[in-house]
CSV table of C-alpha atoms and ligand atoms in Angstrom, one decimal:
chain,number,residue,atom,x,y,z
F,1,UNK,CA,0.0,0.0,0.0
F,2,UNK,CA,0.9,3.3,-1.2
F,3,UNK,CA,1.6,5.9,2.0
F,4,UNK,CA,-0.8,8.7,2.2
F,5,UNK,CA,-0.9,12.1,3.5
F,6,UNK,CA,-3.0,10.6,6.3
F,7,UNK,CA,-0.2,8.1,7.5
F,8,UNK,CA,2.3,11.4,7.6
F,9,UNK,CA,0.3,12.5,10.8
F,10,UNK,CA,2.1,12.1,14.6
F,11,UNK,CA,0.6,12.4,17.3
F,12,UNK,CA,-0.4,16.2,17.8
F,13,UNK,CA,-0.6,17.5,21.4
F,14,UNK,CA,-0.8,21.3,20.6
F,15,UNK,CA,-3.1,23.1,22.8
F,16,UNK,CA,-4.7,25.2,20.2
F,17,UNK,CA,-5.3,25.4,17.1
F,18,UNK,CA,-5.3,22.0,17.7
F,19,UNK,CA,-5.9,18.2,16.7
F,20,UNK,CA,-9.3,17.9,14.7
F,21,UNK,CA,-10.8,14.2,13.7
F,22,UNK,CA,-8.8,12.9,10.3
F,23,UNK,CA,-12.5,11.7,9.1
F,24,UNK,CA,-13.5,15.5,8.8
F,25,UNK,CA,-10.0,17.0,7.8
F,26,UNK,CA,-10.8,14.4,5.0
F,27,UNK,CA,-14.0,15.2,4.3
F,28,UNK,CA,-13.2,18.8,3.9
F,29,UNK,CA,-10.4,17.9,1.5
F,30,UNK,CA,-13.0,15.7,-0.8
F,31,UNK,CA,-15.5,18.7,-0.5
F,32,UNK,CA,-13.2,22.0,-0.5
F,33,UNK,CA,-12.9,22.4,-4.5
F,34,UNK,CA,-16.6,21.7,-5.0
F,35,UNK,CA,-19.2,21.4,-2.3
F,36,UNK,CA,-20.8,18.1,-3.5
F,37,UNK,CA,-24.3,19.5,-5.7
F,38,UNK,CA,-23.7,23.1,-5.2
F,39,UNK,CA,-21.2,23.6,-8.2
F,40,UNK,CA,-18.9,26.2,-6.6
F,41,UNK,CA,-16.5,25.9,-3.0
F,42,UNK,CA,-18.0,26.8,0.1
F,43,UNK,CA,-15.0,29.0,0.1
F,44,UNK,CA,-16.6,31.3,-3.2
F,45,UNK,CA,-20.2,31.3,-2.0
F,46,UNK,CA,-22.4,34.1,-0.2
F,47,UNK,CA,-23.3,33.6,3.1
F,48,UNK,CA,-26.8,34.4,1.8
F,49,UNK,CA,-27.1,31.1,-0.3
F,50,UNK,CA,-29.3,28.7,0.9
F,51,UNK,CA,-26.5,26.2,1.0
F,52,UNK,CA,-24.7,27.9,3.3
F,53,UNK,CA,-27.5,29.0,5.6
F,54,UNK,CA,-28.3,25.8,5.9
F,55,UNK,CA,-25.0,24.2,6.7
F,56,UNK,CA,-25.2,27.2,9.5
F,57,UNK,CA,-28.4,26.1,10.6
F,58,UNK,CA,-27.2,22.7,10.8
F,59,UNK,CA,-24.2,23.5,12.6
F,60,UNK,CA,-26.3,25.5,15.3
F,61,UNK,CA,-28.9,22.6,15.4
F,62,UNK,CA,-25.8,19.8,16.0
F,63,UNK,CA,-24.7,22.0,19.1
F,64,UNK,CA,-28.4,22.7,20.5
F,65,UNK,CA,-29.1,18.7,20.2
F,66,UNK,CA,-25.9,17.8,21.9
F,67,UNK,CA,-26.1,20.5,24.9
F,68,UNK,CA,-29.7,20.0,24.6
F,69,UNK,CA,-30.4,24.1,24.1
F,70,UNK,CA,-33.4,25.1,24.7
F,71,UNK,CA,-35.2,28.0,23.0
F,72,UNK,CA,-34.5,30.4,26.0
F,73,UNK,CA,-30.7,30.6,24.6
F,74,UNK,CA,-29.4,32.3,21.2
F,75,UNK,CA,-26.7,30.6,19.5
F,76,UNK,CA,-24.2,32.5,17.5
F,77,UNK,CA,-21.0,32.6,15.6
F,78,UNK,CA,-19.3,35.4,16.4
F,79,UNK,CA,-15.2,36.2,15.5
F,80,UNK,CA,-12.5,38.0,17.0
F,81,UNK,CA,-11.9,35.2,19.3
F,82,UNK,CA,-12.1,34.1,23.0
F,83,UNK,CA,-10.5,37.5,23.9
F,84,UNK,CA,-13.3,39.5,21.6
F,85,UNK,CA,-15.5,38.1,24.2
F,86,UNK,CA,-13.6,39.4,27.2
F,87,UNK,CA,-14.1,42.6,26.2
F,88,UNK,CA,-18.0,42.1,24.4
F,89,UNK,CA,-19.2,40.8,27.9
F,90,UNK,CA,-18.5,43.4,30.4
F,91,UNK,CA,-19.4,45.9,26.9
F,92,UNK,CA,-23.2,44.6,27.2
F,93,UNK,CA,-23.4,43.3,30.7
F,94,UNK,CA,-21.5,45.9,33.1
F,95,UNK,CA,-20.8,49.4,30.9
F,96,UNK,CA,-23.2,52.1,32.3
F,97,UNK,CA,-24.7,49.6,35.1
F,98,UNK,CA,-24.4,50.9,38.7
F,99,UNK,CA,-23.5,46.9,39.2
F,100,UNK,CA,-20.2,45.3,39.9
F,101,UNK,CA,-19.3,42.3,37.7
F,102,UNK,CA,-17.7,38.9,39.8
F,103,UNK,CA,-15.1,36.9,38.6
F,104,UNK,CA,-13.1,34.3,40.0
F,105,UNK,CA,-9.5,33.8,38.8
F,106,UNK,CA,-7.7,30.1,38.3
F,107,UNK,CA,-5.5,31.3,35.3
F,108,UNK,CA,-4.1,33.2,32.9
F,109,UNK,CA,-7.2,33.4,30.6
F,110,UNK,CA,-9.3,34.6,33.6
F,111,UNK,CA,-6.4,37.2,34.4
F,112,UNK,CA,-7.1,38.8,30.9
F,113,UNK,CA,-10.6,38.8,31.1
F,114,UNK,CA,-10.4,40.7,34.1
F,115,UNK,CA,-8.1,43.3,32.6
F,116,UNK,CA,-10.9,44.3,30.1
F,117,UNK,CA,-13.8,44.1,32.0
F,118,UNK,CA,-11.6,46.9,34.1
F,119,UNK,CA,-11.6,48.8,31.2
F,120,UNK,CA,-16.1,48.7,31.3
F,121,UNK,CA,-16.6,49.1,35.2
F,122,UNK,CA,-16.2,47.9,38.2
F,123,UNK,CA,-15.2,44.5,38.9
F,124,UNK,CA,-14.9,42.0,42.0
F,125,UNK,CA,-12.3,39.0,42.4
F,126,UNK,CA,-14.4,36.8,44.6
F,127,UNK,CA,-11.5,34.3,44.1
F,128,UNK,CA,-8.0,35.0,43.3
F,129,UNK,CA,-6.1,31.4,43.1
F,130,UNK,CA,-2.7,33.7,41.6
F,131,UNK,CA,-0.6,33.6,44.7
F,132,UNK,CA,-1.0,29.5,44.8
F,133,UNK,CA,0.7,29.7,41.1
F,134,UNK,CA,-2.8,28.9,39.6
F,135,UNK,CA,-2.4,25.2,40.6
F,136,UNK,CA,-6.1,24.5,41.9
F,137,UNK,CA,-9.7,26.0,41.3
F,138,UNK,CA,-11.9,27.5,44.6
F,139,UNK,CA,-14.3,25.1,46.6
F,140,UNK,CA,-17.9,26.8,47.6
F,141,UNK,CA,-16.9,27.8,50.8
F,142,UNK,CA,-13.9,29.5,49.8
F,143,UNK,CA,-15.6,32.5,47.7
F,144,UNK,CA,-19.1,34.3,48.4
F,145,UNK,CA,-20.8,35.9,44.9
F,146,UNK,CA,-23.0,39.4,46.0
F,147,UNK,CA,-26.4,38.8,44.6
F,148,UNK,CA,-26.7,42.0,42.8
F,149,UNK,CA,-23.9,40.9,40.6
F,150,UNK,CA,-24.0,41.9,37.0
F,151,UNK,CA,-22.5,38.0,36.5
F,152,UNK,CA,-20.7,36.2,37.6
F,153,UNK,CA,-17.7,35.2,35.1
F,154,UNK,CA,-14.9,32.0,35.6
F,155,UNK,CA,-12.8,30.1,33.0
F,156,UNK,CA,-13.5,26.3,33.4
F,157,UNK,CA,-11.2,25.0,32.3
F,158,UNK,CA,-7.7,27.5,32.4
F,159,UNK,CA,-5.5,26.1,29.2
F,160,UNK,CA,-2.0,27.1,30.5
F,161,UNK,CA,-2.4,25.7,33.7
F,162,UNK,CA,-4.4,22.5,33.4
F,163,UNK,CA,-7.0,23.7,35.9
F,164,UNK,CA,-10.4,22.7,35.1
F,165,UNK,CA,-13.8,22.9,37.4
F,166,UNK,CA,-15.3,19.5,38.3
F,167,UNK,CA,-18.6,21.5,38.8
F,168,UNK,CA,-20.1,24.8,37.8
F,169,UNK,CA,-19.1,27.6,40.5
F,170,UNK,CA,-22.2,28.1,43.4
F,171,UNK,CA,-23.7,31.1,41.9
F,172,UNK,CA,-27.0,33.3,43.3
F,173,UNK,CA,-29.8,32.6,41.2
F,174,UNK,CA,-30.3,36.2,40.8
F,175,UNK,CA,-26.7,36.2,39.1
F,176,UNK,CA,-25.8,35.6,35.2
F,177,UNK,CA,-23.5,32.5,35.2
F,178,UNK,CA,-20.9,33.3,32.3
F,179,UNK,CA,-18.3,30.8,31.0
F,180,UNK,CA,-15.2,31.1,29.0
F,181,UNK,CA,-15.6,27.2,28.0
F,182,UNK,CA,-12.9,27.8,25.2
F,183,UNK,CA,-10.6,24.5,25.8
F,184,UNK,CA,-13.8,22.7,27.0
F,185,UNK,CA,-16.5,23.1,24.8
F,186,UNK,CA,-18.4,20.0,24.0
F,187,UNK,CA,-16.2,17.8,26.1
F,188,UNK,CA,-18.8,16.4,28.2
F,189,UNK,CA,-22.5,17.1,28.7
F,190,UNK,CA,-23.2,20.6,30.4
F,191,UNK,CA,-26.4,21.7,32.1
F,192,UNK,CA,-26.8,25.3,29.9
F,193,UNK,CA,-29.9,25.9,31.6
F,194,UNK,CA,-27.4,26.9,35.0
F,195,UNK,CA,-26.0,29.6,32.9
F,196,UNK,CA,-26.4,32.6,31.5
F,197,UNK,CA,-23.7,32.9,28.9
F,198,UNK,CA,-21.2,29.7,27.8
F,199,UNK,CA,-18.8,30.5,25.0
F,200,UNK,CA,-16.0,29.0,23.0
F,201,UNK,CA,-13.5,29.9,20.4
F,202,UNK,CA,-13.6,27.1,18.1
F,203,UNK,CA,-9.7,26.4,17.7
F,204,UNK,CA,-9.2,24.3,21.2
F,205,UNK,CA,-11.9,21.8,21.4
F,206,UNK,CA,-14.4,22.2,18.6
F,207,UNK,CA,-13.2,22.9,15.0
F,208,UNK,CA,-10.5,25.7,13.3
F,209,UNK,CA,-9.7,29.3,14.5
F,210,UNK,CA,-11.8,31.8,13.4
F,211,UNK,CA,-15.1,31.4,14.8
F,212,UNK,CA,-16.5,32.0,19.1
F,213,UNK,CA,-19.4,29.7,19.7
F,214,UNK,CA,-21.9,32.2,22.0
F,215,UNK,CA,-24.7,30.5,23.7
F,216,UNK,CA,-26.5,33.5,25.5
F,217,UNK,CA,-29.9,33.3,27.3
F,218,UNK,CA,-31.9,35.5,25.5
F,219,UNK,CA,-33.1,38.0,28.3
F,220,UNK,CA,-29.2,39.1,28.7
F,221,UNK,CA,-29.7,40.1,25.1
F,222,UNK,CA,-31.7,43.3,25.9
F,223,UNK,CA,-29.3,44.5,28.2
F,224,UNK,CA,-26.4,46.2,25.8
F,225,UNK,CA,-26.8,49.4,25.1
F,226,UNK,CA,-28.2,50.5,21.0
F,227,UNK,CA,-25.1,53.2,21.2
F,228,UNK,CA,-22.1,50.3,21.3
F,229,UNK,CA,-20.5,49.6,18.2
F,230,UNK,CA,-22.8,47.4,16.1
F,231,UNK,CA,-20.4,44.3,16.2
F,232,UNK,CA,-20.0,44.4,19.8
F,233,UNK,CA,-24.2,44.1,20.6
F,234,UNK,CA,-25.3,40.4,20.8
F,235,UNK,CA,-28.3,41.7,20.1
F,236,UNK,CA,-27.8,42.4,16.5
F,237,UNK,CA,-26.1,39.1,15.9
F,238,UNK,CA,-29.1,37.1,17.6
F,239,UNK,CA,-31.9,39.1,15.3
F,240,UNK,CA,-29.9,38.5,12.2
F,241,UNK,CA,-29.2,34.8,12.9
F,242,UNK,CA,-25.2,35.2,12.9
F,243,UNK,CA,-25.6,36.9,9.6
F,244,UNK,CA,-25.3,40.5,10.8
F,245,UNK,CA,-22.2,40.6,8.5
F,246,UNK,CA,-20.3,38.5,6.6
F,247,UNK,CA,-19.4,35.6,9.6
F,248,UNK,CA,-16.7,33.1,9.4
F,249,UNK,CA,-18.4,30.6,6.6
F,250,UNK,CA,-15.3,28.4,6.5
F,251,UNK,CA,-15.3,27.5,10.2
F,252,UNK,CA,-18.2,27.5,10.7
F,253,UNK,CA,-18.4,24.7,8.2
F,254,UNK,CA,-16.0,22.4,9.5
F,255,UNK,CA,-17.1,23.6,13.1
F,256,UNK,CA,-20.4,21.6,12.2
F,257,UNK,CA,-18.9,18.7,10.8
F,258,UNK,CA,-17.0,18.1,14.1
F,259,UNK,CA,-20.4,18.6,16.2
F,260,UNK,CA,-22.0,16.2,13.3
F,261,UNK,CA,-18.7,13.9,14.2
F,262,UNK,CA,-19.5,14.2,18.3
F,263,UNK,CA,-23.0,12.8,17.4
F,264,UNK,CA,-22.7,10.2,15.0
F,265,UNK,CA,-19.0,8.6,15.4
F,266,UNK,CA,-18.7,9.5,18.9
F,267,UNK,CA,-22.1,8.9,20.2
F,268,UNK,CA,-22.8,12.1,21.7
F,269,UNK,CA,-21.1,13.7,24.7
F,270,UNK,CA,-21.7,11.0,27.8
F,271,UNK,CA,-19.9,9.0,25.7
F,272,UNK,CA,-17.0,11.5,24.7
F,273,UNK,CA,-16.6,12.3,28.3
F,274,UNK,CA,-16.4,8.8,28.9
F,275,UNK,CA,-13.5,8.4,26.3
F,276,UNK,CA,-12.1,11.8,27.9
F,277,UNK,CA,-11.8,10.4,31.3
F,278,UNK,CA,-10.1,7.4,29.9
F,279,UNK,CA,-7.9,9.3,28.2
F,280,UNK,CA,-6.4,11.7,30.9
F,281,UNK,CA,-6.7,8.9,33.3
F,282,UNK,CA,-3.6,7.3,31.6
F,283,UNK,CA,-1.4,10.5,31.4
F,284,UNK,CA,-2.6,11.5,35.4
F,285,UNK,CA,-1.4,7.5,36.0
F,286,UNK,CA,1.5,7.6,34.2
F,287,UNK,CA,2.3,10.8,36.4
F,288,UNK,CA,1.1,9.4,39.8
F,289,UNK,CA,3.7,5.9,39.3
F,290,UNK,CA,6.6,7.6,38.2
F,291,UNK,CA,8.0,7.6,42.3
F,292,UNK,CA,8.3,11.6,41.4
F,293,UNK,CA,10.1,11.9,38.3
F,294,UNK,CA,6.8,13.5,36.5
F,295,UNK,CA,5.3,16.2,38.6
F,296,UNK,CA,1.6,17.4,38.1
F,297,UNK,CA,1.1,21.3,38.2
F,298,UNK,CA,-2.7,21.5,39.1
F,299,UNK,CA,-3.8,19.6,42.3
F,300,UNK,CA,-5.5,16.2,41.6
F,301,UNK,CA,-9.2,17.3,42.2
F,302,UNK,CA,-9.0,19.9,39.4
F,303,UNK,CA,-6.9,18.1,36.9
F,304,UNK,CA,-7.9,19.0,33.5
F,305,UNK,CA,-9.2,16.6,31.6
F,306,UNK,CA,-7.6,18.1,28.5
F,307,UNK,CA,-4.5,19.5,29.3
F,308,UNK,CA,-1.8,17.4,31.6
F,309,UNK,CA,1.0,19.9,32.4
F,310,UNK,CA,3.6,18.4,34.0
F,311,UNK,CA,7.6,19.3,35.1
F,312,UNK,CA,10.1,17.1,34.9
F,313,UNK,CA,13.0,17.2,37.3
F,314,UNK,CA,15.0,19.7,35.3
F,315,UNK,CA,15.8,21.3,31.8
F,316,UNK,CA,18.0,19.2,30.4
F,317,UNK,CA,15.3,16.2,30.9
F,318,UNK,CA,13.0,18.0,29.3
F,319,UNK,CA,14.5,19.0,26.5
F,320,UNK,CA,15.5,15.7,26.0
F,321,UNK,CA,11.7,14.6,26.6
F,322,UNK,CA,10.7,16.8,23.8
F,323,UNK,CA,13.2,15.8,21.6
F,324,UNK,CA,12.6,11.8,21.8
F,325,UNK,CA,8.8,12.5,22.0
F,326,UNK,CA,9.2,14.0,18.7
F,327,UNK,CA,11.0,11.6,17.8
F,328,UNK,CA,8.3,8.8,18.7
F,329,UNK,CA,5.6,10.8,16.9
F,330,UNK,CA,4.5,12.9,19.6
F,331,UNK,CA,4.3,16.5,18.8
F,332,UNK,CA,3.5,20.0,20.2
F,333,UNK,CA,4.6,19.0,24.3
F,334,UNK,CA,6.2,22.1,25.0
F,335,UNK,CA,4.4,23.6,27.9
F,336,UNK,CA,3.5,27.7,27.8
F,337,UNK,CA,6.2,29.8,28.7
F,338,UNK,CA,4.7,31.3,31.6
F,339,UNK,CA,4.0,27.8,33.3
F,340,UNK,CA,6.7,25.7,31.8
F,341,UNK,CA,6.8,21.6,31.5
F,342,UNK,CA,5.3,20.3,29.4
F,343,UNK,CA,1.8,20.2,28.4
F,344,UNK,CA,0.0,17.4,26.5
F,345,UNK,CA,-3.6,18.5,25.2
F,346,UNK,CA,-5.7,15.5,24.8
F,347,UNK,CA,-9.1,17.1,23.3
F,348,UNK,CA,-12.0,15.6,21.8
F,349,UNK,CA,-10.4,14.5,18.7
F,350,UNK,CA,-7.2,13.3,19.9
F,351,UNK,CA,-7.8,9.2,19.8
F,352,UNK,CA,-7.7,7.1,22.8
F,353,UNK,CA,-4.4,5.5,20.9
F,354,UNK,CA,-2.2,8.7,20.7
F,355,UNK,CA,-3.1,9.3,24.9
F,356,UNK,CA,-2.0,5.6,25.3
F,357,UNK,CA,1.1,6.1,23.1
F,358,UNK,CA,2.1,8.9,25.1
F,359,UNK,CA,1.8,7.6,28.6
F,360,UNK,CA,3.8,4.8,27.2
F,361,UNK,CA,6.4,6.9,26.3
F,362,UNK,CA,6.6,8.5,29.9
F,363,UNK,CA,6.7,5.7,31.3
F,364,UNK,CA,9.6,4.1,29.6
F,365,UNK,CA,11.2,7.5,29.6
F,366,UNK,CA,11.3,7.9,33.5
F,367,UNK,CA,12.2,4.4,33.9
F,368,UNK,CA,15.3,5.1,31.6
F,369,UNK,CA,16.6,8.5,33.3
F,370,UNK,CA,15.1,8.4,36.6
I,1,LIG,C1,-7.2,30.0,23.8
I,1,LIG,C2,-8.1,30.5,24.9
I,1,LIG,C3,-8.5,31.9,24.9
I,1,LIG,C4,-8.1,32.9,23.8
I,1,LIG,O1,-8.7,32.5,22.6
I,1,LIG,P1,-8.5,33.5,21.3
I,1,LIG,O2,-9.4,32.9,20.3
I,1,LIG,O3,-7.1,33.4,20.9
I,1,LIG,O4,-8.9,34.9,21.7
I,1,LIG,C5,-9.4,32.3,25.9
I,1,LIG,N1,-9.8,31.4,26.8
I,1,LIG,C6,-9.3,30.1,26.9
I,1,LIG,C7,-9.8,29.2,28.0
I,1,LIG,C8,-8.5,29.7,25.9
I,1,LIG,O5,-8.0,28.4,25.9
């Protein structure tokens, strides 16, 4: 047999843009020149053409069946990224309110946010994890959330670190739940109706860069003001169906082949978080039996299950790790700068096989130069 293009893949732990399933990289290549019966590329076509307001409204439909939306919530592709939506969320929810907006802190994406929703009014750390390094995410007692809140805003699951939530913060009903679910999205079923506001960028968990799933309850949509700039007002984007300008067609497309891929290949997201847990359970074990050589940054209740960061015992062994990983087909380890280590992101569409192939390799790899 011939080698294909396919076969030239390793194993790709790069925490975003990241891995996506080969059955719908394929699929795009067999479809990108011409979209099968529509006689042009979805590249070339309006986003006024039936064809592609359809393959929107599927999209939207394949996330609403999977979360299991219900009609109280808008969902909309928006771009400018995760970090448009720092800024978009305090625009609508906090600017010209006499309110003060809660956050709780667990990492470096939450940092940010907060340094734009400064920028709208005023804002509360009800939980500031910085000083423990960002190793470990709040229990309810530890935080107390003011019940004239504007919202209250937390990352789930913090990227850099490999902090995630186990639960949903404790929130007061009378407070807006909002979620920066960026490196989560889709990984496991989510109860939307205890939020306000979940949103993702696409390029972590859920398809390519360039689009921001919003899922926004529709009463929060009322709340930004007419004079913002057009863009930045969910409103517009919810009354014109994501279609208030020219939105990101591509990624959108391949973002709903990859919710079409949850459903039907995976079997929906009990069983995805099923093959999730499996999954991070061999990196975390391959950690835990190493007598020390690997050691975990986050604390073991709020291990992420899609990014393991990890330290070896010094530079030299990591370098080398990276280097023979490589070697081994495993890809994209480095760890980010500010937390070093390495970091291994196991998302949706990383198989079962490339989590197993790398907890192999750290394994025999401590065993060798511990
Ligand atoms: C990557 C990431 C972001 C930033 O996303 P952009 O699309 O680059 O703005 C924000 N939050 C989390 C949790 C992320 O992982």
């Amino acid at each position: 047999m011939t080698a294909t293009v396919t076969d030239q893949r390793a194993y790709n732990f790069s925490a975003g843009p990241a891995v996506l399933p080969v059955s719908v990289l394929e699929e795009v290549r067999d479809e990108l020149v011409c979209l099968p019966g529509a006689r042009s590329s979805l590249l070339e076509m309006s986003h006024r053409d039936k064809v592609f307001v359809d393959i929107l409204h599927d999209a939207e439909n394949s996330i609403r069946s999977l979360l299991n939306i219900s009609d109280d919530y808008s969902v909309l592709f928006l771009q400018g990224g995760a970090a448009l939506q720092f800024s978009m969320i305090p625009a609508n929810l906090l600017r010209g309110t006499e309110k003060s907006a809660a956050y709780i802190q667990t990492g470096t994406w939450g940092k940010k946010a907060i340094a734009e929703a400064k920028k709208e009014g005023a804002v509360n750390i009800v939980y500031d994890a910085a000083d423990s390094n960002f190793n470990h995410v709040p229990s309810a007692e530890d935080y107390s959330v003011p019940a004239d809140s504007a919202y209250l805003y937390y990352c789930n699951n913090e990227t850099i670190q490999g902090v995630q939530f186990p639960s949903e913060p404790v929130c007061p009903d009378s407070v807006p739940l909002i979620c920066d679910a960026s490196s989560d999205f889709m990984h496991r079923p989510l109860d939307i109706s205890k939020y306000g506001m979940v949103y993702a960028c696409a390029q972590k968990n859920a398809g390519p860069a360039g689009v921001t799933v919003v899922v926004i309850r529709k009463d929060l949509l009322e709340i930004g003001s007419a004079s913002l700039p057009g863009y930045l007002q969910y409103k517009n984007h919810a009354e014109a169906d994501s279609e208030w300008n020219t939105p990101p067609t591509f990624a959108i497309w391949v973002l709903g082949k990859v919710a079409r891929w949850l459903t039907n290949d995976i079997g929906g997201l009990e069983a995805m978080e099923k093959l999730n847990r499996e999954k991070a359970g061999l990196l975390y074990n391959a950690i835990d039996s190493s007598n020390g050589f690997y050691t975990g940054h986050a604390k073991p209740e709020c291990r992420s299950l899609m990014n393991a960061t990890f330290v070896l015992p010094n530079d030299d062994l990591q370098s080398k790790f990276l280097s023979e990983a490589a070697d081994n087909g495993l890809v994209a380890l480095k760890g980010h700068r500010s937390v070093g280590g390495i970091r291994a992101s196991i998302y949706n569409a990383m198989p079962k096989e490339g989590a197993q192939a790398l907890a192999d390799f750290m394994t025999a790899f401590a065993s060798k130069n511990g």
